[in-house]
Amino acid sequence: MRAHYGPVENAISQLTGLLGDRLATTAAVREHHGHDESGFKPLPPDAVAFAQSTEEVSEIIKICAQHSVPIIAYGTGTAIEGHVQAIHGGICIDMGQMDQILRVNQEDLDCTVQAGVTRLQLESHLRDTGLFFPVDPGADASLGGMAATSASGTNAVRYGTMKENVLSLTVVLADGRIIKTGTRAKKSSAGYDLTHLFIGSEGTLGIITEITLRLHGLQEAISSAVCSFPTVDDAINMVILTIQSGIPIARIELLDALMMHAINRYSKTDYPEQPHLFLEFHGSEAGVIEQAEAVQQIASDFNGSDFTWATLSEDRNRLWKARHDAYPSALQLQPGTQAITTDVCVPISRLAECIRETRKDIDAASMPIVMLGHVGDGNFHLAILPHPDHPEEIEEAEALNHRLVRRALAMDGTCSGEHGIGQGKIRFLEEQNPEGVVLMRQIKQAMDPHNLLNPGKVLRMD
Amino acid sequence: MRAHYGPVENAISQLTGLLGDRLATTAAVREHHGHDESGFKPLPPDAVAFAQSTEEVSEIIKICAQHSVPIIAYGTGTAIEGHVQAIHGGICIDMGQMDQILRVNQEDLDCTVQAGVTRLQLESHLRDTGLFFPVDPGADASLGGMAATSASGTNAVRYGTMKENVLSLTVVLADGRIIKTGTRAKKSSAGYDLTHLFIGSEGTLGIITEITLRLHGLQEAISSAVCSFPTVDDAINMVILTIQSGIPIARIELLDALMMHAINRYSKTDYPEQPHLFLEFHGSEAGVIEQAEAVQQIASDFNGSDFTWATLSEDRNRLWKARHDAYPSALQLQPGTQAITTDVCVPISRLAECIRETRKDIDAASMPIVMLGHVGDGNFHLAILPHPDHPEEIEEAEALNHRLVRRALAMDGTCSGEHGIGQGKIRFLEEQNPEGVVLMRQIKQAMDPHNLLNPGKVLRMD
């Protein structure tokens, strides 16, 4: 494949002219940008360009296009499907210096940020405005990366994913043209929906440089709770009934018994080591009480117990910290491992069955596997933890992942609820929607005819 | 343009072989399919094919493609930007016989319908399920047409537009290939977002044959209200504060004084002939009371009076019937007229200013103009009513429309909140997003290289 691309040296020398010391070719910088948090083989780019403006991204892309050199956008490197590896070498554009919050429109509940702004940076900027941005993947990802990968997280059950929370994007195309995809109007039927075309395109159709986000008003009251169940089945049935009852729950997260054990060890907590739900309610004072009472009633029908409540901000943060530390906690169960993570999402009516069948696989596996998930959306993850010295366990893990994907597809679900395709799920995507992939390739071909933008991700173009 | 297309006769004879008497060439049927509800010149297709399945649509398109004949999908003909006129002749595919509700998944809050199912047909089918589909353009449009035009309506302020309420589509492409764009999973990050690519593409990228829709649980309590204001400014300021307060209002609709006069005449009501808001609250019994009290307080701060409440279903329906009859009511102000409708949508912080400036235009106009709108979204319409015998008034109306669009664009708004582009707004779209239109053309070119699908709509391809 490399043969299709031009030599990178001339591009590097031109880029150095443009960027000076913001064009880095040192081994350390290149290696840092050659991997995400997955176990996919690190593949450093030939150089890293630290861009500071949309116009500069455009200039960088024009130079790369002129020399037929691949271009990879880099946010915080927190993806987990091998999204940023430089499979064919080329120039990585690090968006980290594009970290300006350009405008917060409090009256319109929206804001515009540069792509390198991270979600915690925005959260801290919005403090005291009474507004918040709800999409919260575990990591402190950049908002450009979150848009590019169609990220979601624990609040999606109520507030939606990036798909529902982006109003407009500024994007640089494969030939350096700059476009805006939308306006700040709350709705629009003005031509093709370019905004959604780029959300989830993982840097393969264009590079997102600015994002206008929807914000939400902080609710009057927020109440969090943790509750344990004798079995995962009980917990899931409680979730299903809660969703089907139309209770506007803000978060409803499952963690299985081994996950709770890992959290107790990592976070020094003492939760009962059995399946748990982490819950959150947003609304008026009266509304939150109403929701909480309804959910407690449903929980008791499914043998839920050990309810712990938190309403003060610091107590809630402590409670959710344990949930957010799930991934590092899990990794500690198998030191030195590279976790293989799964990400299926199924219609909620099939969730109990999907999890039940998956548990058989978990029980039969030769390595530790934890389960957690955004079960209100029908989305759950396994972190499969093969022993670092037992390569045959990696194969076993991959086979289990593949069986799980097939199970979800048979239930009219998707192979990827929120982690994207990257390198890791290209074949799963083909299995999920072979005719759709043909169309995706046509679109990619039309928009990036020389396959310069993040080649080797999302689609096979060879 | 016609020269690019092949002669239609051979296609018609092959289609007759396929469809028998479901391929109509009589003048009456062709004329019926040659126009929507706008004043754009009727242009009948050469024949109308009444399809009954996705496979049949695929066969029809293959025949048309073989003979280079344009293909226009037709739902109910209720669009208002000249969406279905056969500008270059060709075959109209009437989706009306694809009227099967294929599946309602109560547990998953979704359903799958053929494209010809209308929204009132679905509403009646869902009666007694406790579920409803919220998107409600004025007309009893087909759900395929609503997806194709990215429709919305009065409930969008709370429940979103078609963009937020479609999970997946079955689409036939320009060469007859059939694809599914998604799954029934509630969220997905599996490759490019093909679903949103077709929503709002107005039959120019593919023909939508089946739609999987999100449904919503009927709320425990619903309460509607009508309230009058001394000025439009007061009404708008009340709307802005309601939205900014985060009150989850389900509907908030503005009608100006002349609109109320037209409704009183048409619907034999006796509302005070001054600006009104029509409101609706959804929630628990307590939640609805809480919302209603908060909104009444805000209304009284802006001189709102004459609150009329309706909670029983038949009373609410009567109240909303007046609102839904707004368009025919307006037309009666100028018998024989073809209304020119506008559809801008602006950030809500600019709405008062946008309407205030527009009112100066209305006051100076030589013909009646009514204003109504989904003001909670920042979207409002004028129905401009030129006298049928005074052609110079049409020019005046178009100039006013153009000024309004420019005003909205200058406020970071859109030329089309919900009516789409059709023939009527092609140049406005170019003004709104010239760089975006270039990309839209590239996508159209890749997906429909011979410009067979609804040519002359959304984009100029010549």
Short mmCIF file of N, CA and C in Angstrom, two decimals, chain A residues 256-269 273 322 325-334 370 385:
data_model
loop_
_atom_site.label_atom_id
_atom_site.label_comp_id
_atom_site.label_asym_id
_atom_site.label_seq_id
_atom_site.Cartn_x
_atom_site.Cartn_y
_atom_site.Cartn_z
N ASP A 256 -20.63 -5.68 36.46
CA ASP A 256 -20.86 -7.03 36.98
C ASP A 256 -19.99 -7.30 38.21
N ALA A 257 -20.12 -8.50 38.79
CA ALA A 257 -19.49 -8.78 40.08
C ALA A 257 -17.97 -8.65 40.01
N LEU A 258 -17.36 -9.17 38.94
CA LEU A 258 -15.90 -9.09 38.84
C LEU A 258 -15.44 -7.64 38.67
N MET A 259 -16.25 -6.88 37.94
CA MET A 259 -15.95 -5.45 37.78
C MET A 259 -15.96 -4.76 39.15
N MET A 260 -16.95 -5.10 39.98
CA MET A 260 -17.04 -4.48 41.31
C MET A 260 -15.84 -4.89 42.18
N HIS A 261 -15.42 -6.15 42.01
CA HIS A 261 -14.24 -6.61 42.74
C HIS A 261 -13.02 -5.78 42.32
N ALA A 262 -12.88 -5.57 41.01
CA ALA A 262 -11.74 -4.79 40.50
C ALA A 262 -11.79 -3.36 41.03
N ILE A 263 -12.99 -2.78 41.06
CA ILE A 263 -13.14 -1.41 41.56
C ILE A 263 -12.80 -1.33 43.04
N ASN A 264 -13.29 -2.28 43.81
CA ASN A 264 -12.97 -2.28 45.24
C ASN A 264 -11.46 -2.30 45.46
N ARG A 265 -10.77 -3.13 44.66
CA ARG A 265 -9.32 -3.22 44.82
C ARG A 265 -8.63 -1.92 44.42
N TYR A 266 -9.08 -1.36 43.30
CA TYR A 266 -8.41 -0.19 42.73
C TYR A 266 -8.75 1.08 43.49
N SER A 267 -10.05 1.22 43.84
CA SER A 267 -10.52 2.48 44.43
C SER A 267 -10.68 2.38 45.94
N LYS A 268 -10.29 1.25 46.52
CA LYS A 268 -10.39 1.07 47.97
C LYS A 268 -11.82 1.31 48.47
N THR A 269 -12.77 0.81 47.74
CA THR A 269 -14.17 0.88 48.17
C THR A 269 -14.57 -0.47 48.72
N GLU A 273 -19.55 -7.50 46.34
CA GLU A 273 -19.00 -7.90 45.03
C GLU A 273 -20.02 -8.70 44.26
N ALA A 322 -15.72 6.03 40.97
CA ALA A 322 -15.53 4.58 40.94
C ALA A 322 -15.93 4.03 39.56
N ASP A 325 -13.46 5.00 36.89
CA ASP A 325 -12.18 4.30 37.00
C ASP A 325 -12.28 2.84 36.60
N ALA A 326 -13.39 2.45 36.02
CA ALA A 326 -13.61 1.04 35.73
C ALA A 326 -12.50 0.46 34.84
N TYR A 327 -12.12 1.22 33.80
CA TYR A 327 -11.15 0.66 32.85
C TYR A 327 -9.78 0.42 33.49
N PRO A 328 -9.18 1.44 34.13
CA PRO A 328 -7.91 1.14 34.82
C PRO A 328 -8.06 0.08 35.91
N SER A 329 -9.22 0.05 36.59
CA SER A 329 -9.43 -0.98 37.61
C SER A 329 -9.35 -2.36 36.98
N ALA A 330 -10.02 -2.51 35.83
CA ALA A 330 -10.06 -3.81 35.16
C ALA A 330 -8.66 -4.24 34.75
N LEU A 331 -7.88 -3.29 34.22
CA LEU A 331 -6.54 -3.64 33.75
C LEU A 331 -5.68 -4.21 34.88
N GLN A 332 -5.93 -3.75 36.11
CA GLN A 332 -5.15 -4.23 37.26
C GLN A 332 -5.40 -5.69 37.57
N LEU A 333 -6.49 -6.24 37.04
CA LEU A 333 -6.76 -7.66 37.28
C LEU A 333 -5.74 -8.55 36.57
N GLN A 334 -5.10 -7.99 35.54
CA GLN A 334 -4.16 -8.78 34.75
C GLN A 334 -3.01 -7.84 34.37
N VAL A 370 -14.40 -8.68 32.43
CA VAL A 370 -15.37 -7.89 33.19
C VAL A 370 -16.40 -7.33 32.21
N LEU A 385 -9.29 -9.82 29.25
CA LEU A 385 -7.94 -9.54 29.77
C LEU A 385 -7.02 -10.74 29.58
#
